Short mmCIF file of C-alpha atoms in Angstrom, two decimals:
data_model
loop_
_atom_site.label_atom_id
_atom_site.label_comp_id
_atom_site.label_asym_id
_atom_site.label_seq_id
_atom_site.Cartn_x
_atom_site.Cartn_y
_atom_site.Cartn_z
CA UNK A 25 41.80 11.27 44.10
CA UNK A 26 40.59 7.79 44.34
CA UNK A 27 37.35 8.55 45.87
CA UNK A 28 37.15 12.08 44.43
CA UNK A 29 37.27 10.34 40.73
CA UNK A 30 34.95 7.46 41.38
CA UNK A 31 32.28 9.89 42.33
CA UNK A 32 32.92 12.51 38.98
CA UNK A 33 32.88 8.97 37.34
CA UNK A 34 29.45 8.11 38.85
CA UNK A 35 27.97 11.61 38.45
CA UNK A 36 28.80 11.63 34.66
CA UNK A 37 27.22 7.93 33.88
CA UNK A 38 24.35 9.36 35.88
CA UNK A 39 24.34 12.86 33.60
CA UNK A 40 24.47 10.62 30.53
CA UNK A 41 21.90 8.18 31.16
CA UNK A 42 19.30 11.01 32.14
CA UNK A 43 20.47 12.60 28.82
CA UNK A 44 20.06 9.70 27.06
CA UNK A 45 16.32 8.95 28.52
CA UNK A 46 15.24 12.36 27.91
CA UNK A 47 16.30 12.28 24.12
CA UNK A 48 14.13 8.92 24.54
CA UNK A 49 11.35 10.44 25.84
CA UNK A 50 10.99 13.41 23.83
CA UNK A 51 11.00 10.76 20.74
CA UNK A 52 8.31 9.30 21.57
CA UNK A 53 5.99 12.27 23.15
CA UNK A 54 6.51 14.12 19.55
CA UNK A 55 3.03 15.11 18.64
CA UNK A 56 2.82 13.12 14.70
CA UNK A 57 1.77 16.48 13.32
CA UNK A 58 3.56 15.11 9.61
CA UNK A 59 1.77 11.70 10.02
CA UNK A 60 -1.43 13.47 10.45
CA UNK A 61 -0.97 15.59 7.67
CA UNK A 62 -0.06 13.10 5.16
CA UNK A 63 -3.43 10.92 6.30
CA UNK A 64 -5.17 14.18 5.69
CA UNK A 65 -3.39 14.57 2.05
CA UNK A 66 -4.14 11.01 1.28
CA UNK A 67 -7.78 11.10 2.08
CA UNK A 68 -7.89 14.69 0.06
CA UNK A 69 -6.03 12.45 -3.18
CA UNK A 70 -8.41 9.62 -2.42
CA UNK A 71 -11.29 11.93 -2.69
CA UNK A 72 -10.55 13.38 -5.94
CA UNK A 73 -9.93 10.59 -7.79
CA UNK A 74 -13.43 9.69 -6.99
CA UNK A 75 -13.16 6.97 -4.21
CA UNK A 76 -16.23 8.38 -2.76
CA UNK A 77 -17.91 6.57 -5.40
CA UNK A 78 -15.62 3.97 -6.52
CA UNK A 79 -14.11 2.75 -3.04
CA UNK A 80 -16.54 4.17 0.23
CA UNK A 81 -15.37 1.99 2.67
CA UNK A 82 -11.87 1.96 2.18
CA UNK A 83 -12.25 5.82 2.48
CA UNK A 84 -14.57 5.56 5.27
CA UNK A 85 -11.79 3.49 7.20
CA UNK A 86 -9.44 6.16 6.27
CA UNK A 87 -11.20 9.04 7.67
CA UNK A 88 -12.54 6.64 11.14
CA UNK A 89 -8.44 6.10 11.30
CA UNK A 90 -8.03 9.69 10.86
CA UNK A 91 -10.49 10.47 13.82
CA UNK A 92 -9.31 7.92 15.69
CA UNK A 93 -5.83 9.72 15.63
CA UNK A 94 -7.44 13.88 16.23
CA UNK A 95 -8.81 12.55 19.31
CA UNK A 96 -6.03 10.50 20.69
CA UNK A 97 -3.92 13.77 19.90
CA UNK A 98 -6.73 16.10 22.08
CA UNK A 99 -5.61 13.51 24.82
CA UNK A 100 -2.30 14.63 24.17
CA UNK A 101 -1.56 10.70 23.67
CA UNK A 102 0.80 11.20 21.03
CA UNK A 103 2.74 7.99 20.96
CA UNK A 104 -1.25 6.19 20.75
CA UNK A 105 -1.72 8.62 17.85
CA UNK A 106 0.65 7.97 15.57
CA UNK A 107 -0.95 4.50 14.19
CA UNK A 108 -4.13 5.47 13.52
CA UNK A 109 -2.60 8.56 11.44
CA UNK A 110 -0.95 6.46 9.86
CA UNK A 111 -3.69 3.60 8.74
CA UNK A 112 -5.65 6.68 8.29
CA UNK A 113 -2.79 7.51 4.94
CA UNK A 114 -2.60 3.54 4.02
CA UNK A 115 -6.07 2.87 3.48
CA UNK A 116 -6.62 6.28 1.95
CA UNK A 117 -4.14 5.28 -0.49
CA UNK A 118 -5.53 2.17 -1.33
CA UNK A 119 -9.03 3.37 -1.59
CA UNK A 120 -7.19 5.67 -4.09
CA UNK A 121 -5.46 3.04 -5.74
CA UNK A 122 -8.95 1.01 -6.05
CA UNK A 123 -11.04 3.98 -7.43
CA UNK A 124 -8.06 4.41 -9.81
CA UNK A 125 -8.20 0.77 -11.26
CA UNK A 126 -12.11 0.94 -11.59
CA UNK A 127 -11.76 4.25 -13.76
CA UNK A 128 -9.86 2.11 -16.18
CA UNK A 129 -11.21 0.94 -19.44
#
């Protein structure tokens, strides 16, 4: 039993680490499809309350971090990605927040 054991004991620390590194991996290859979309809604919010007009290059950064991020996910570099997507929603939301202020009285 001795060496019977020690090899089930190896074989299941072996099992559980590649479980482990595949949960790992599969973490951080998720395509940031809801980071992406929330840039996009952020730029959309941005662009109604008028930050166009009121705040263009906060918006333009928004939607150059937003492109940045489509074409890192065409690459399929999903992990790379996921920043950009989501500067893309920061600065959209401050280029919202800054139109907003400069529509007050």
């Amino acid at each position: 039993m001795g060496e019977s054991g020690y090899f089930h004991r190896r074989a299941g620390r072996w099992a559980s680490a590649a479980g482990l590194m595949l949960c790992v991996m599969a973490c951080v290859t998720t395509p940031p499809y809801q980071e992406m979309s929330d840039a996009r809604q952020a730029i959309a919010v941005a662009e109604e309350v008028g930050a166009a007009q009121k705040s263009p290059a906060l918006l333009a950064q928004a939607r150059q971090y937003l492109a940045n991020a489509k074409e890192k996910m065409e690459k399929r570099s999903f992990s790379i990605a996921r920043s950009p997507a989501l500067l893309a929603r920061e600065k959209a939301i401050e280029a919202a927040r800054h139109a907003k202020q400069r529509n007050l009285p």
